[in-house]
Amino acid sequence: MAQGAGHVGDAELVAAVSAGNKAAYATLVDRHLAVVYAVVMRIVGNRADAEDITQDVFIRALQKLDQFSSRFSFRNWLLKIASNLAINHLRARKRERLRLPRLFEIQDARGEEQQGSSRHDTSPTAPADWQPLLGQLSAAERAAITLFHFQGLSYLEVAEALQLPINSVRTHLHRGRKKLRDFMAGSSLPESGSWTVAT
Amino acid sequence: MDCRDVEQLIDSYLDRELPGAAAEAFDRHLEACSRCQDRHGALLAFLSQPGEVCVPAGLRDRVIAAAAATANEASRSGGVVPTEDQPLCLPRLMQPAWIGLAAACLLVCFTGFITLRLGAGHGGLGAEDETATIPTPGVVAGYAQAAMRGPWSPAAVMLHAAAIDGLLQRPDEAAFNLPRRARLQPSPPEAMPPVPEMSLLLRLSTLGV
């Protein structure tokens, strides 16, 4: 199944998974893992959390497979689950941070050490390129910009994924871009070099 | 298109709302104008090419293994896949709202039972002091409201209601030491307490119910 799966659509694979076909599920994971992980990683900004949430996304998708309608894109359905889980994670983390500030200071210090060590063994494009920029935005702004600009979803698809009115999506995008522009104008990232700062 | 047009149209351009010809003119100006490049180039570059995110090694296998474990667990539990919305460890029937509702139903039944027993002791419905024993809908509603507040509240209300019912018949005696038949004898008219519904409501209000 996996070898000839390049010609099989997501809807057929979903039907096969519903019938108990494990190879079809593996094919769906292979097909969508990168995009789901990228979206989650850009929203939460933390590798360990992003891995856990990505795993949860695919488990949740398996659990709710009967709710998926083949009229819609399976990828967008996954991105909807992914963005919701990632935003909920960020909000829960924010509440915890308010409750236990000292614990999060220690966790942040450890996280920075791990990020520093993992930069050398994971990817040629380090998270430093985009992480400080998206870190300026709220969870909803990050999700909107990630889905609209980085994944190419339309306004309507972003609104469906985030379960927001289209006008709210528009507001999040405009605010997010303004923050990015202000941040780029007001600071520099000497180690990245992937974008130049306007003067 | 000039620099001022770019300032005005930048959001529409980023929203993919510019018509084809306008978008092409926008691109042409941006390529040629160093001022606009300085001003918007960084943001445009970031939004169009934010940098790749590589999937960590081993994540695929973890995802598939976790899914297999979930499927196995589902098959063991009779095909019911546990979700966070419906945790298997706490059935919905055990949730507080349902406990409160069940307690309210029990209290209503209890009230009806007491009413019938006391009514029989006084000669049944239609006896002259039936208002002393038949709770009004307001009292029943008070019970139900109390029951919905939590598992302990109904028990407190029930005990108080029983005590009030018994003591109001003979306020000058240790009513609970008398045989039941004796307790249920109607009191002389001058010894009749105030309307018990009001007393019950007063007592309920002092309980904070």
CSV table of C-alpha atoms in Angstrom, one decimal:
chain,number,residue,atom,x,y,z
A,1,MET,CA,0.0,0.0,0.0
A,2,ALA,CA,2.7,2.4,1.0
A,3,GLN,CA,4.6,1.9,-2.3
A,4,GLY,CA,1.7,2.7,-4.6
A,5,ALA,CA,0.2,5.3,-2.3
A,6,GLY,CA,1.5,8.2,-4.3
A,7,HIS,CA,-1.6,8.0,-6.5
A,8,VAL,CA,-4.1,7.3,-3.8
A,9,GLY,CA,-6.0,10.3,-2.5
A,10,ASP,CA,-6.3,11.2,1.2
A,11,ALA,CA,-10.0,10.3,1.2
A,12,GLU,CA,-9.3,6.8,0.0
A,13,LEU,CA,-6.5,6.4,2.6
A,14,VAL,CA,-8.9,7.7,5.3
A,15,ALA,CA,-11.4,5.1,4.3
A,16,ALA,CA,-8.8,2.4,4.4
A,17,VAL,CA,-7.7,3.5,7.9
A,18,SER,CA,-11.3,3.4,9.0
A,19,ALA,CA,-11.4,-0.2,7.8
A,20,GLY,CA,-8.3,-1.0,9.9
A,21,ASN,CA,-5.5,-0.6,7.4
A,22,LYS,CA,-2.4,0.3,9.4
A,23,ALA,CA,-0.3,0.9,6.2
A,24,ALA,CA,-2.7,3.5,5.1
A,25,TYR,CA,-2.4,5.3,8.4
A,26,ALA,CA,1.4,5.2,8.0
A,27,THR,CA,1.1,6.7,4.5
A,28,LEU,CA,-1.1,9.5,5.8
A,29,VAL,CA,1.5,10.2,8.5
A,30,ASP,CA,4.3,10.2,6.0
A,31,ARG,CA,2.4,12.6,3.7
A,32,HIS,CA,1.4,15.2,6.4
A,33,LEU,CA,3.9,14.9,9.2
A,34,ALA,CA,6.2,17.6,8.0
A,35,VAL,CA,3.5,20.2,7.5
A,36,VAL,CA,1.8,19.4,10.8
A,37,TYR,CA,5.1,19.6,12.7
A,38,ALA,CA,6.1,22.8,11.0
A,39,VAL,CA,2.8,24.5,11.9
A,40,VAL,CA,2.9,23.3,15.5
A,41,MET,CA,6.6,24.2,15.9
A,42,ARG,CA,6.0,27.7,14.5
A,43,ILE,CA,3.1,28.3,16.9
A,44,VAL,CA,4.6,26.8,20.1
A,45,GLY,CA,8.2,27.6,19.3
A,46,ASN,CA,9.6,24.7,21.4
A,47,ARG,CA,10.8,21.5,19.9
A,48,ALA,CA,9.9,19.1,22.7
A,49,ASP,CA,6.4,20.5,23.0
A,50,ALA,CA,6.0,20.5,19.2
A,51,GLU,CA,6.9,16.8,19.0
A,52,ASP,CA,4.3,15.9,21.7
A,53,ILE,CA,1.6,18.0,20.2
A,54,THR,CA,2.3,16.6,16.7
A,55,GLN,CA,1.9,13.1,18.1
A,56,ASP,CA,-1.4,14.2,19.8
A,57,VAL,CA,-2.6,15.6,16.5
A,58,PHE,CA,-2.3,12.3,14.7
A,59,ILE,CA,-3.8,10.4,17.6
A,60,ARG,CA,-6.7,12.8,17.8
A,61,ALA,CA,-7.2,12.5,14.1
A,62,LEU,CA,-7.3,8.7,14.4
A,63,GLN,CA,-9.8,9.0,17.2
A,64,LYS,CA,-12.1,11.4,15.3
A,65,LEU,CA,-11.7,9.9,11.9
A,66,ASP,CA,-15.4,9.3,11.6
A,67,GLN,CA,-16.0,13.0,11.9
A,68,PHE,CA,-13.9,13.8,8.9
A,69,SER,CA,-15.8,14.6,5.7
A,70,SER,CA,-14.2,13.7,2.5
A,71,ARG,CA,-15.6,16.8,0.9
A,72,PHE,CA,-12.9,18.8,2.7
A,73,SER,CA,-9.1,18.6,2.6
A,74,PHE,CA,-7.6,16.1,5.0
A,75,ARG,CA,-4.5,18.3,5.3
A,76,ASN,CA,-6.6,21.3,6.3
A,77,TRP,CA,-8.5,19.1,8.8
A,78,LEU,CA,-5.2,18.1,10.3
A,79,LEU,CA,-4.0,21.7,10.4
A,80,LYS,CA,-7.2,22.6,12.2
A,81,ILE,CA,-6.6,20.0,14.9
A,82,ALA,CA,-2.9,21.0,15.0
A,83,SER,CA,-3.5,24.8,15.4
A,84,ASN,CA,-6.2,24.3,18.1
A,85,LEU,CA,-4.0,21.9,20.1
A,86,ALA,CA,-1.0,24.3,19.8
A,87,ILE,CA,-3.0,27.4,20.8
A,88,ASN,CA,-4.5,25.6,23.7
A,89,HIS,CA,-1.1,24.4,24.8
A,90,LEU,CA,0.3,28.0,24.7
A,91,ARG,CA,-2.7,29.3,26.7
A,92,ALA,CA,-2.4,26.6,29.3
A,93,ARG,CA,1.3,27.3,29.5
A,94,LYS,CA,0.6,31.0,30.0
A,95,ARG,CA,-1.7,30.2,32.8
A,96,GLU,CA,0.8,27.9,34.4
A,97,ARG,CA,3.5,30.5,34.0
A,98,LEU,CA,1.4,33.0,36.0
A,99,ARG,CA,0.9,30.4,38.7
A,100,LEU,CA,4.4,29.0,38.9
A,101,PRO,CA,6.8,31.6,37.6
A,102,ARG,CA,9.9,30.2,39.3
A,103,LEU,CA,9.4,26.7,37.8
A,104,PHE,CA,9.1,28.2,34.3
A,105,GLU,CA,12.4,30.2,34.8
A,106,ILE,CA,14.2,26.9,35.3
A,107,GLN,CA,12.4,25.2,32.4
A,108,ASP,CA,13.2,28.1,30.1
A,109,ALA,CA,16.9,28.0,31.0
A,110,ARG,CA,17.0,24.2,30.3
A,111,GLY,CA,15.0,24.7,27.1
A,112,GLU,CA,17.5,27.3,25.8
A,113,GLU,CA,20.4,24.9,26.5
A,114,GLN,CA,18.6,22.1,24.6
A,115,GLN,CA,17.7,24.4,21.7
A,116,GLY,CA,21.3,25.4,21.6
A,117,SER,CA,22.6,21.9,21.4
A,118,SER,CA,20.0,20.7,19.0
A,119,ARG,CA,20.7,23.4,16.5
A,120,HIS,CA,23.8,21.6,15.4
A,121,ASP,CA,22.2,18.2,14.8
A,122,THR,CA,18.8,18.8,13.4
A,123,SER,CA,18.5,21.2,10.5
A,124,PRO,CA,20.5,23.4,8.3
A,125,THR,CA,18.0,26.2,9.0
A,126,ALA,CA,18.1,26.9,12.7
A,127,PRO,CA,15.0,28.0,14.5
A,128,ALA,CA,16.7,31.2,15.2
A,129,ASP,CA,15.7,32.5,11.8
A,130,TRP,CA,12.1,32.8,12.6
A,131,GLN,CA,11.6,32.0,16.3
A,132,PRO,CA,12.4,35.5,17.7
A,133,LEU,CA,10.1,37.0,15.2
A,134,LEU,CA,7.1,34.8,15.8
A,135,GLY,CA,7.8,35.1,19.5
A,136,GLN,CA,6.6,38.7,19.4
A,137,LEU,CA,3.1,37.6,18.4
A,138,SER,CA,0.2,36.3,20.3
A,139,ALA,CA,-0.9,32.6,19.8
A,140,ALA,CA,-3.7,33.5,17.5
A,141,GLU,CA,-1.5,35.9,15.5
A,142,ARG,CA,1.2,33.2,15.1
A,143,ALA,CA,-1.4,30.7,14.0
A,144,ALA,CA,-3.0,33.0,11.5
A,145,ILE,CA,0.3,34.0,10.0
A,146,THR,CA,1.6,30.5,9.9
A,147,LEU,CA,-1.5,29.1,8.2
A,148,PHE,CA,-2.1,32.0,5.8
A,149,HIS,CA,1.4,33.0,4.8
A,150,PHE,CA,3.5,29.9,5.4
A,151,GLN,CA,0.9,27.2,4.5
A,152,GLY,CA,-0.9,29.2,1.8
A,153,LEU,CA,-4.4,28.7,3.2
A,154,SER,CA,-7.1,31.1,2.3
A,155,TYR,CA,-8.9,33.4,4.7
A,156,LEU,CA,-11.9,31.1,4.8
A,157,GLU,CA,-9.7,28.0,5.5
A,158,VAL,CA,-7.8,29.9,8.2
A,159,ALA,CA,-11.1,31.0,9.7
A,160,GLU,CA,-12.4,27.4,9.7
A,161,ALA,CA,-9.1,26.0,11.2
A,162,LEU,CA,-9.1,28.6,14.0
A,163,GLN,CA,-12.9,28.6,14.4
A,164,LEU,CA,-12.9,32.4,14.1
A,165,PRO,CA,-14.9,34.8,12.0
A,166,ILE,CA,-13.0,35.9,8.9
A,167,ASN,CA,-12.8,39.5,10.2
A,168,SER,CA,-11.0,38.3,13.3
A,169,VAL,CA,-8.6,36.4,11.1
A,170,ARG,CA,-8.0,39.6,9.1
A,171,THR,CA,-7.4,41.5,12.3
A,172,HIS,CA,-5.0,38.9,13.7
A,173,LEU,CA,-3.0,39.0,10.4
A,174,HIS,CA,-2.8,42.7,10.2
A,175,ARG,CA,-1.8,43.1,13.8
A,176,GLY,CA,0.7,40.3,13.5
A,177,ARG,CA,2.3,41.8,10.5
A,178,LYS,CA,2.5,45.2,12.1
A,179,LYS,CA,4.3,43.7,15.1
A,180,LEU,CA,6.7,41.9,12.8
A,181,ARG,CA,7.4,45.1,10.9
A,182,ASP,CA,7.9,47.1,14.1
A,183,PHE,CA,10.2,44.4,15.5
A,184,MET,CA,12.2,44.2,12.3
A,185,ALA,CA,12.6,48.0,12.3
A,186,GLY,CA,13.6,48.2,15.9
A,187,SER,CA,16.0,45.3,16.4
A,188,SER,CA,18.5,43.0,14.6
A,189,LEU,CA,19.3,39.4,14.6
A,190,PRO,CA,23.0,39.2,13.9
A,191,GLU,CA,23.4,35.4,14.0
A,192,SER,CA,20.7,34.6,11.5
A,193,GLY,CA,21.4,36.9,8.5
A,194,SER,CA,18.4,35.5,6.7
A,195,TRP,CA,16.7,38.9,6.5
A,196,THR,CA,18.0,42.4,6.4
A,197,VAL,CA,16.8,45.1,8.7
A,198,ALA,CA,15.2,48.2,7.2
A,199,THR,CA,16.7,51.5,8.3
B,1,MET,CA,2.9,52.6,-9.3
B,2,ASP,CA,4.9,54.7,-6.9
B,3,CYS,CA,6.1,54.4,-3.3
B,4,ARG,CA,2.9,56.0,-1.9
B,5,ASP,CA,0.8,53.3,-3.8
B,6,VAL,CA,3.0,50.6,-2.3
B,7,GLU,CA,2.4,52.0,1.2
B,8,GLN,CA,-1.4,52.0,0.6
B,9,LEU,CA,-1.5,48.6,-1.1
B,10,ILE,CA,0.9,46.6,1.0
B,11,ASP,CA,-1.7,45.0,3.2
B,12,SER,CA,-3.9,44.1,0.2
B,13,TYR,CA,-0.9,42.7,-1.5
B,14,LEU,CA,-0.1,40.5,1.5
B,15,ASP,CA,-3.7,39.5,1.8
B,16,ARG,CA,-3.6,38.3,-1.8
B,17,GLU,CA,-6.4,40.7,-2.7
B,18,LEU,CA,-4.7,42.7,-5.4
B,19,PRO,CA,-5.8,41.9,-8.9
B,20,GLY,CA,-3.2,40.3,-11.1
B,21,ALA,CA,-2.1,43.4,-13.0
B,22,ALA,CA,-1.8,45.4,-9.8
B,23,ALA,CA,0.1,42.7,-8.1
B,24,GLU,CA,2.6,42.5,-11.0
B,25,ALA,CA,3.0,46.3,-11.0
B,26,PHE,CA,3.6,46.1,-7.2
B,27,ASP,CA,6.3,43.4,-7.7
B,28,ARG,CA,8.0,45.5,-10.5
B,29,HIS,CA,8.1,48.6,-8.3
B,30,LEU,CA,9.5,46.6,-5.4
B,31,GLU,CA,12.3,45.1,-7.5
B,32,ALA,CA,13.3,48.5,-8.8
B,33,CYS,CA,12.9,50.7,-5.7
B,34,SER,CA,15.6,50.4,-3.0
B,35,ARG,CA,13.6,52.6,-0.6
B,36,CYS,CA,10.6,50.2,-0.7
B,37,GLN,CA,12.9,47.2,-0.5
B,38,ASP,CA,14.4,48.6,2.6
B,39,ARG,CA,11.1,49.4,4.1
B,40,HIS,CA,9.1,46.2,3.2
B,41,GLY,CA,11.7,43.8,1.9
B,42,ALA,CA,12.4,42.1,5.2
B,43,LEU,CA,8.8,41.4,6.0
B,44,LEU,CA,8.0,40.2,2.5
B,45,ALA,CA,11.0,37.9,2.5
B,46,PHE,CA,10.1,36.5,5.9
B,47,LEU,CA,6.5,35.9,5.0
B,48,SER,CA,7.3,34.2,1.7
B,49,GLN,CA,10.3,32.2,2.9
B,50,PRO,CA,10.2,31.8,6.6
B,51,GLY,CA,12.8,29.1,6.8
B,52,GLU,CA,12.3,25.4,6.8
B,53,VAL,CA,11.4,23.3,9.8
B,54,CYS,CA,12.9,19.8,9.7
B,55,VAL,CA,11.0,16.9,11.3
B,56,PRO,CA,13.1,15.4,14.1
B,57,ALA,CA,14.4,11.9,13.5
B,58,GLY,CA,12.2,9.3,15.1
B,59,LEU,CA,9.1,11.4,15.4
B,60,ARG,CA,7.4,9.5,12.6
B,61,ASP,CA,8.0,6.2,14.4
B,62,ARG,CA,6.8,7.7,17.7
B,63,VAL,CA,3.6,8.9,16.0
B,64,ILE,CA,2.8,5.6,14.4
B,65,ALA,CA,3.7,3.6,17.6
B,66,ALA,CA,1.4,5.9,19.7
B,67,ALA,CA,-1.4,5.5,17.2
B,68,ALA,CA,-1.0,1.7,17.3
B,69,ALA,CA,-1.1,1.8,21.1
B,70,THR,CA,-4.3,3.9,21.0
B,71,ALA,CA,-5.9,1.5,18.5
B,72,ASN,CA,-5.0,-1.5,20.7
B,73,GLU,CA,-6.4,0.2,23.7
B,74,ALA,CA,-9.6,1.0,21.8
B,75,SER,CA,-10.0,-2.6,20.7
B,76,ARG,CA,-9.5,-3.8,24.3
B,77,SER,CA,-12.2,-1.4,25.5
B,78,GLY,CA,-14.7,-2.6,23.0
B,79,GLY,CA,-14.0,-0.2,20.2
B,80,VAL,CA,-14.4,2.9,22.3
B,81,VAL,CA,-11.4,5.1,21.6
B,82,PRO,CA,-10.7,7.2,24.7
B,83,THR,CA,-10.5,10.9,24.0
B,84,GLU,CA,-9.8,13.9,26.2
B,85,ASP,CA,-13.4,15.0,25.8
B,86,GLN,CA,-14.7,11.7,27.2
B,87,PRO,CA,-12.2,10.3,29.7
B,88,LEU,CA,-12.8,6.7,30.5
B,89,CYS,CA,-11.8,7.1,34.1
B,90,LEU,CA,-14.8,9.3,35.0
B,91,PRO,CA,-18.1,8.3,33.4
B,92,ARG,CA,-20.4,11.1,32.6
B,93,LEU,CA,-23.0,9.8,35.0
B,94,MET,CA,-20.6,10.5,37.8
B,95,GLN,CA,-20.2,14.2,37.0
B,96,PRO,CA,-21.4,16.7,39.6
B,97,ALA,CA,-24.3,18.0,37.6
B,98,TRP,CA,-25.8,14.6,37.3
B,99,ILE,CA,-25.3,13.8,40.9
B,100,GLY,CA,-27.1,17.0,41.9
B,101,LEU,CA,-30.0,16.2,39.5
B,102,ALA,CA,-30.3,12.7,40.9
B,103,ALA,CA,-30.3,14.1,44.4
B,104,ALA,CA,-33.0,16.5,43.5
B,105,CYS,CA,-35.2,13.7,42.2
B,106,LEU,CA,-34.6,11.7,45.4
B,107,LEU,CA,-35.6,14.7,47.5
B,108,VAL,CA,-38.8,15.3,45.5
B,109,CYS,CA,-39.7,11.6,46.0
B,110,PHE,CA,-38.8,11.8,49.7
B,111,THR,CA,-41.0,14.9,50.1
B,112,GLY,CA,-43.9,13.2,48.4
B,113,PHE,CA,-43.5,10.1,50.6
B,114,ILE,CA,-43.4,12.2,53.8
B,115,THR,CA,-46.4,14.1,52.6
B,116,LEU,CA,-48.5,11.0,52.0
B,117,ARG,CA,-47.5,9.4,55.3
B,118,LEU,CA,-48.3,12.5,57.3
B,119,GLY,CA,-51.4,13.1,55.3
B,120,ALA,CA,-52.6,9.6,56.2
B,121,GLY,CA,-51.8,10.2,59.9
B,122,HIS,CA,-54.0,13.4,59.7
B,123,GLY,CA,-56.9,11.6,58.0
B,124,GLY,CA,-55.7,12.0,54.5
B,125,LEU,CA,-55.9,14.9,52.0
B,126,GLY,CA,-58.6,17.3,52.7
B,127,ALA,CA,-58.1,17.2,56.5
B,128,GLU,CA,-58.3,20.6,58.2
B,129,ASP,CA,-54.6,20.9,58.8
B,130,GLU,CA,-53.4,19.7,55.4
B,131,THR,CA,-51.5,22.9,54.8
B,132,ALA,CA,-49.3,21.9,57.7
B,133,THR,CA,-48.0,18.9,55.9
B,134,ILE,CA,-48.2,19.3,52.2
B,135,PRO,CA,-45.3,21.3,50.8
B,136,THR,CA,-46.1,23.9,48.3
B,137,PRO,CA,-44.3,23.9,44.9
B,138,GLY,CA,-42.1,26.6,46.3
B,139,VAL,CA,-40.7,24.3,48.9
B,140,VAL,CA,-40.1,21.5,46.4
B,141,ALA,CA,-38.4,24.0,44.2
B,142,GLY,CA,-36.3,25.0,47.2
B,143,TYR,CA,-35.3,21.4,47.7
B,144,ALA,CA,-34.4,21.0,44.1
B,145,GLN,CA,-32.4,24.2,44.0
B,146,ALA,CA,-30.5,23.1,47.1
B,147,ALA,CA,-29.8,19.7,45.6
B,148,MET,CA,-28.3,21.2,42.5
B,149,ARG,CA,-25.7,23.1,44.6
B,150,GLY,CA,-23.7,20.1,45.6
B,151,PRO,CA,-23.9,16.6,47.2
B,152,TRP,CA,-23.9,17.8,50.8
B,153,SER,CA,-26.5,20.5,50.5
B,154,PRO,CA,-29.5,18.0,49.9
B,155,ALA,CA,-28.6,16.0,52.9
B,156,ALA,CA,-28.5,19.0,55.2
B,157,VAL,CA,-31.8,20.2,53.8
B,158,MET,CA,-33.4,16.8,54.2
B,159,LEU,CA,-32.3,16.5,57.8
B,160,HIS,CA,-33.6,20.0,58.6
B,161,ALA,CA,-36.8,19.4,56.8
B,162,ALA,CA,-37.4,16.2,58.8
B,163,ALA,CA,-36.6,17.9,62.1
B,164,ILE,CA,-38.8,20.8,61.3
B,165,ASP,CA,-41.7,18.6,60.2
B,166,GLY,CA,-41.5,16.6,63.4
B,167,LEU,CA,-40.8,19.4,65.9
B,168,LEU,CA,-43.4,21.7,64.5
B,169,GLN,CA,-46.1,19.2,65.4
B,170,ARG,CA,-45.2,19.4,69.1
B,171,PRO,CA,-42.9,22.3,69.7
B,172,ASP,CA,-43.2,21.9,73.5
B,173,GLU,CA,-42.2,18.2,73.7
B,174,ALA,CA,-39.3,16.1,72.6
B,175,ALA,CA,-41.1,15.0,69.6
B,176,PHE,CA,-38.7,12.4,68.4
B,177,ASN,CA,-39.1,10.5,71.7
B,178,LEU,CA,-42.8,10.0,71.1
B,179,PRO,CA,-44.3,7.1,69.2
B,180,ARG,CA,-44.9,8.0,65.6
B,181,ARG,CA,-48.7,7.8,65.9
B,182,ALA,CA,-48.5,10.2,68.9
B,183,ARG,CA,-46.4,12.6,67.0
B,184,LEU,CA,-48.8,12.7,64.2
B,185,GLN,CA,-51.8,13.7,66.3
B,186,PRO,CA,-53.1,17.1,65.3
B,187,SER,CA,-52.2,19.8,67.8
B,188,PRO,CA,-54.8,22.1,69.4
B,189,PRO,CA,-55.5,25.2,67.2
B,190,GLU,CA,-53.9,27.6,69.6
B,191,ALA,CA,-50.7,25.6,69.6
B,192,MET,CA,-50.4,25.4,65.9
B,193,PRO,CA,-47.1,26.8,64.7
B,194,PRO,CA,-46.9,29.3,61.9
B,195,VAL,CA,-47.3,28.1,58.3
B,196,PRO,CA,-44.6,25.4,57.9
B,197,GLU,CA,-43.8,26.4,54.3
B,198,MET,CA,-42.7,29.8,55.5
B,199,SER,CA,-40.7,28.2,58.3
B,200,LEU,CA,-39.0,25.8,56.0
B,201,LEU,CA,-38.1,28.6,53.6
B,202,LEU,CA,-36.8,30.7,56.6
B,203,ARG,CA,-34.7,27.7,57.8
B,204,LEU,CA,-33.4,27.1,54.3
B,205,SER,CA,-32.4,30.7,53.9
B,206,THR,CA,-30.5,30.5,57.2
B,207,LEU,CA,-28.7,27.5,55.8
B,208,GLY,CA,-27.5,29.6,53.0
B,209,VAL,CA,-29.3,27.4,50.5
